[in-house]
mmCIF file of C-alpha atoms in Angstrom:
data_model
loop_
_atom_site.group_PDB
_atom_site.id
_atom_site.type_symbol
_atom_site.label_atom_id
_atom_site.label_comp_id
_atom_site.label_asym_id
_atom_site.label_seq_id
_atom_site.Cartn_x
_atom_site.Cartn_y
_atom_site.Cartn_z
ATOM 1 C CA MET T 1 -10.360 12.495 10.234
ATOM 2 C CA GLN T 2 -8.518 15.761 10.687
ATOM 3 C CA LEU T 3 -5.936 17.856 8.901
ATOM 4 C CA GLY T 4 -2.574 16.164 9.392
ATOM 5 C CA SER T 5 -3.940 12.610 9.305
ATOM 6 C CA THR T 6 -2.054 10.224 7.059
ATOM 7 C CA VAL T 7 -4.335 8.230 4.764
ATOM 8 C CA THR T 8 -3.768 5.124 2.709
ATOM 9 C CA LEU T 9 -6.310 4.594 -0.071
ATOM 10 C CA THR T 10 -7.130 3.164 -3.448
ATOM 11 C CA TYR T 11 -8.617 5.294 -6.196
ATOM 12 C CA THR T 12 -9.589 5.363 -9.834
ATOM 13 C CA GLY T 13 -9.601 8.758 -11.536
ATOM 14 C CA LYS T 14 -11.749 9.202 -14.649
ATOM 15 C CA LEU T 15 -12.502 11.946 -17.141
ATOM 16 C CA GLU T 16 -16.099 12.818 -18.055
ATOM 17 C CA ASP T 17 -15.966 10.374 -20.997
ATOM 18 C CA GLY T 18 -14.911 7.508 -18.680
ATOM 19 C CA THR T 19 -11.220 7.505 -19.685
ATOM 20 C CA VAL T 20 -9.065 6.436 -16.716
ATOM 21 C CA PHE T 21 -6.224 8.909 -16.083
ATOM 22 C CA GLY T 22 -4.869 7.502 -12.839
ATOM 23 C CA TYR T 23 -5.290 4.851 -10.188
ATOM 24 C CA ALA T 24 -3.878 3.284 -7.036
ATOM 25 C CA THR T 25 -4.601 -0.329 -6.068
ATOM 26 C CA GLU T 26 -4.546 -2.318 -2.823
ATOM 27 C CA ASN T 27 -1.175 -3.743 -3.885
ATOM 28 C CA GLU T 28 0.150 -0.254 -4.686
ATOM 29 C CA PRO T 29 -1.999 2.179 -2.692
ATOM 30 C CA MET T 30 -1.660 5.936 -2.434
ATOM 31 C CA LYS T 31 -0.466 7.224 0.951
ATOM 32 C CA PHE T 32 -0.212 10.891 1.930
ATOM 33 C CA GLN T 33 -0.445 13.220 4.886
ATOM 34 C CA THR T 34 -3.322 15.667 4.597
ATOM 35 C CA GLY T 35 -2.530 19.358 4.878
ATOM 36 C CA MET T 36 0.855 19.048 3.169
ATOM 37 C CA ASP T 37 -0.217 20.007 -0.387
ATOM 38 C CA MET T 38 0.502 16.496 -1.666
ATOM 39 C CA THR T 39 -2.670 16.179 -3.773
ATOM 40 C CA ILE T 40 -4.958 18.493 -5.697
ATOM 41 C CA ASP T 41 -7.146 20.585 -3.388
ATOM 42 C CA GLY T 42 -10.509 19.066 -4.335
ATOM 43 C CA PHE T 43 -9.236 15.510 -3.829
ATOM 44 C CA GLU T 44 -7.887 16.256 -0.358
ATOM 45 C CA LYS T 45 -11.032 18.150 0.645
ATOM 46 C CA ALA T 46 -13.250 15.176 -0.299
ATOM 47 C CA VAL T 47 -10.955 12.652 1.412
ATOM 48 C CA LEU T 48 -10.998 14.739 4.612
ATOM 49 C CA GLU T 49 -14.788 14.305 4.701
ATOM 50 C CA MET T 50 -14.346 10.518 4.955
ATOM 51 C CA ASN T 51 -14.235 8.996 8.436
ATOM 52 C CA GLU T 52 -13.135 5.368 8.604
ATOM 53 C CA ALA T 53 -11.176 2.614 6.905
ATOM 54 C CA GLY T 54 -13.336 0.694 4.434
ATOM 55 C CA GLU T 55 -15.394 3.762 3.538
ATOM 56 C CA LYS T 56 -15.990 4.263 -0.193
ATOM 57 C CA LYS T 57 -16.841 7.511 -1.926
ATOM 58 C CA THR T 58 -17.256 8.775 -5.488
ATOM 59 C CA PHE T 59 -16.848 12.502 -6.069
ATOM 60 C CA VAL T 60 -16.181 15.029 -8.819
ATOM 61 C CA VAL T 61 -13.456 17.660 -8.592
ATOM 62 C CA ASP T 62 -14.003 20.647 -10.887
ATOM 63 C CA GLU T 63 -11.161 22.179 -12.879
ATOM 64 C CA TYR T 64 -10.575 24.973 -10.347
ATOM 65 C CA ASP T 65 -9.949 22.525 -7.481
ATOM 66 C CA ALA T 66 -7.877 20.277 -9.760
ATOM 67 C CA TYR T 67 -5.375 21.605 -12.326
ATOM 68 C CA GLY T 68 -7.007 24.926 -13.177
ATOM 69 C CA GLU T 69 -8.643 26.151 -16.329
ATOM 70 C CA TYR T 70 -7.158 25.457 -19.752
ATOM 71 C CA LEU T 71 -5.416 28.600 -20.983
ATOM 72 C CA GLU T 72 -5.520 28.832 -24.798
ATOM 73 C CA GLY T 73 -2.550 31.200 -24.945
ATOM 74 C CA HIS T 74 -0.348 29.114 -22.654
ATOM 75 C CA VAL T 75 1.936 27.937 -25.451
ATOM 76 C CA ALA T 76 5.589 28.376 -26.369
ATOM 77 C CA LYS T 77 7.285 28.332 -29.756
ATOM 78 C CA ILE T 78 10.910 27.161 -29.690
ATOM 79 C CA PRO T 79 13.285 26.509 -32.600
ATOM 80 C CA LEU T 80 13.807 22.769 -33.061
ATOM 81 C CA GLU T 81 17.595 23.067 -32.742
ATOM 82 C CA GLN T 82 17.148 24.436 -29.186
ATOM 83 C CA ILE T 83 15.187 21.403 -28.004
ATOM 84 C CA PRO T 84 17.424 19.064 -25.957
ATOM 85 C CA VAL T 85 15.527 15.974 -27.148
ATOM 86 C CA THR T 86 16.098 14.384 -30.545
ATOM 87 C CA ASP T 87 12.853 12.398 -30.857
ATOM 88 C CA VAL T 88 10.387 15.307 -31.046
ATOM 89 C CA LYS T 89 6.929 14.382 -32.322
ATOM 90 C CA VAL T 90 3.383 15.665 -31.914
ATOM 91 C CA GLY T 91 1.781 14.515 -28.670
ATOM 92 C CA LYS T 92 5.066 13.775 -26.886
ATOM 93 C CA ARG T 93 5.641 15.214 -23.384
ATOM 94 C CA ILE T 94 9.048 16.845 -22.994
ATOM 95 C CA MET T 95 10.683 18.465 -19.973
ATOM 96 C CA LEU T 96 11.709 22.047 -20.750
ATOM 97 C CA ALA T 97 13.680 24.428 -18.536
ATOM 98 C CA SER T 98 11.487 27.339 -17.505
ATOM 99 C CA GLY T 99 12.829 30.761 -18.382
ATOM 100 C CA GLU T 100 12.335 32.086 -14.863
ATOM 101 C CA ASP T 101 14.407 29.774 -12.693
ATOM 102 C CA GLY T 102 15.543 26.952 -14.960
ATOM 103 C CA SER T 103 13.452 24.340 -13.160
ATOM 104 C CA PRO T 104 12.034 21.562 -15.354
ATOM 105 C CA MET T 105 8.559 22.114 -16.737
ATOM 106 C CA PRO T 106 6.598 19.493 -18.688
ATOM 107 C CA ALA T 107 5.208 20.537 -22.058
ATOM 108 C CA THR T 108 3.306 18.693 -24.789
ATOM 109 C CA VAL T 109 4.309 19.042 -28.441
ATOM 110 C CA LEU T 110 1.352 20.504 -30.375
ATOM 111 C CA GLY T 111 3.031 20.890 -33.735
ATOM 112 C CA ILE T 112 6.259 21.247 -35.695
ATOM 113 C CA GLU T 113 6.375 23.680 -38.612
ATOM 114 C CA GLU T 114 9.358 25.113 -40.472
ATOM 115 C CA GLY T 115 11.829 24.107 -37.750
ATOM 116 C CA VAL T 116 9.750 25.585 -34.904
ATOM 117 C CA VAL T 117 8.102 23.429 -32.229
ATOM 118 C CA THR T 118 4.862 24.631 -30.600
ATOM 119 C CA PHE T 119 4.390 23.423 -27.023
ATOM 120 C CA ASP T 120 1.267 23.348 -24.861
ATOM 121 C CA LEU T 121 2.347 24.400 -21.363
ATOM 122 C CA ASN T 122 -0.969 23.549 -19.686
ATOM 123 C CA HIS T 123 -1.204 20.498 -17.433
ATOM 124 C CA PRO T 124 -2.766 17.643 -19.460
ATOM 125 C CA LEU T 125 -5.753 17.620 -17.078
ATOM 126 C CA ALA T 126 -6.246 21.422 -17.052
ATOM 127 C CA GLY T 127 -9.805 22.473 -17.839
ATOM 128 C CA LYS T 128 -11.258 19.086 -16.957
ATOM 129 C CA SER T 129 -13.605 17.895 -14.242
ATOM 130 C CA LEU T 130 -12.237 14.757 -12.646
ATOM 131 C CA THR T 131 -14.256 11.909 -11.114
ATOM 132 C CA PHE T 132 -12.659 9.847 -8.350
ATOM 133 C CA GLU T 133 -13.766 6.540 -6.859
ATOM 134 C CA VAL T 134 -11.947 6.228 -3.532
ATOM 135 C CA GLU T 135 -11.744 3.588 -0.810
ATOM 136 C CA LEU T 136 -9.964 4.390 2.442
ATOM 137 C CA LEU T 137 -7.722 1.554 3.590
ATOM 138 C CA GLU T 138 -6.153 3.154 6.660
ATOM 139 C CA ILE T 139 -6.166 6.417 8.612
ATOM 140 C CA GLU T 140 -3.314 7.378 10.928
ATOM 141 C CA GLU T 141 -4.203 10.205 13.293
ATOM 142 C CA ALA T 142 -2.436 13.540 12.979
ATOM 143 C CA PRO T 143 0.536 14.178 15.241
ATOM 144 C CA GLU T 144 -0.273 16.491 18.167
ATOM 145 C CA ASP T 145 2.198 19.099 16.932
ATOM 146 C CA PHE T 146 1.092 19.000 13.274
ATOM 147 C CA VAL T 147 1.575 22.207 11.278
ATOM 148 C CA SER T 148 0.102 22.304 7.773
ATOM 149 C CA ALA T 149 2.001 23.466 4.699
ATOM 150 C CA ALA T 150 -0.227 26.567 4.546
ATOM 151 C CA GLU T 151 0.550 27.420 8.186
ATOM 152 C CA LYS T 152 4.292 26.929 7.562
ATOM 153 C CA ALA T 153 4.167 29.223 4.517
ATOM 154 C CA GLN T 154 2.320 31.909 6.493
ATOM 155 C CA HIS T 155 4.832 31.635 9.339
ATOM 156 C CA LEU T 156 7.783 31.988 6.949
ATOM 157 C CA LYS T 157 6.174 35.040 5.346
ATOM 158 C CA GLU T 158 5.698 36.661 8.767
ATOM 159 C CA GLN T 159 9.284 35.833 9.775
ATOM 160 C CA SER T 160 10.586 37.332 6.531
ATOM 161 C CA LYS T 161 8.793 40.606 7.295
ATOM 162 C CA LEU T 162 10.190 40.662 10.848
ATOM 163 C CA LEU T 163 13.712 40.071 9.538
ATOM 164 C CA GLY T 164 13.497 42.881 6.977
ATOM 165 C CA GLY T 165 12.488 40.907 3.882
ATOM 166 C CA ASP T 166 9.403 41.244 1.698
ATOM 167 C CA GLN T 167 9.285 45.053 1.997
ATOM 168 C CA GLY T 168 8.972 45.753 -1.692
ATOM 169 C CA GLU T 169 8.728 49.444 -2.582
ATOM 170 C CA ASP T 170 8.583 50.520 1.080
ATOM 171 C CA PHE T 171 12.251 49.673 1.691
ATOM 172 C CA ARG T 172 14.713 52.475 0.878
#
């Protein structure tokens, strides 16, 4: 298998205590093109080491190749009246608008005290090692002209510099 191959697979994802956090079955398999940033890095890296349909593999992805470390201070406190959802309760996941660009960002309610809601902004799987049991069902070879997401991003960055963008403090 090579970068750019499209794979169809089944998987079961488990936490260290055996709790299942995700899965794909033969009836509803997972299908993605490698090299397009469609999965967590550690998952894609392990799948790329597999070679043929029918192959099975169990592997562990550490927190740094999954959803990153859990950041204790990655919380937000927002007055209850500013929350666009009426059914706010501890443990519930709510989509918030990020302050930077307004795009939706999931957050988990940690607590509600004196009209202020405390949200955990970490991914629910942050700080966790993840175990995957994977079976490859199908591999489609990469197109001859395949360009990975990383290569596209690098190309766009270089083009931006050539066209006068991304000059920061050097531009006057």
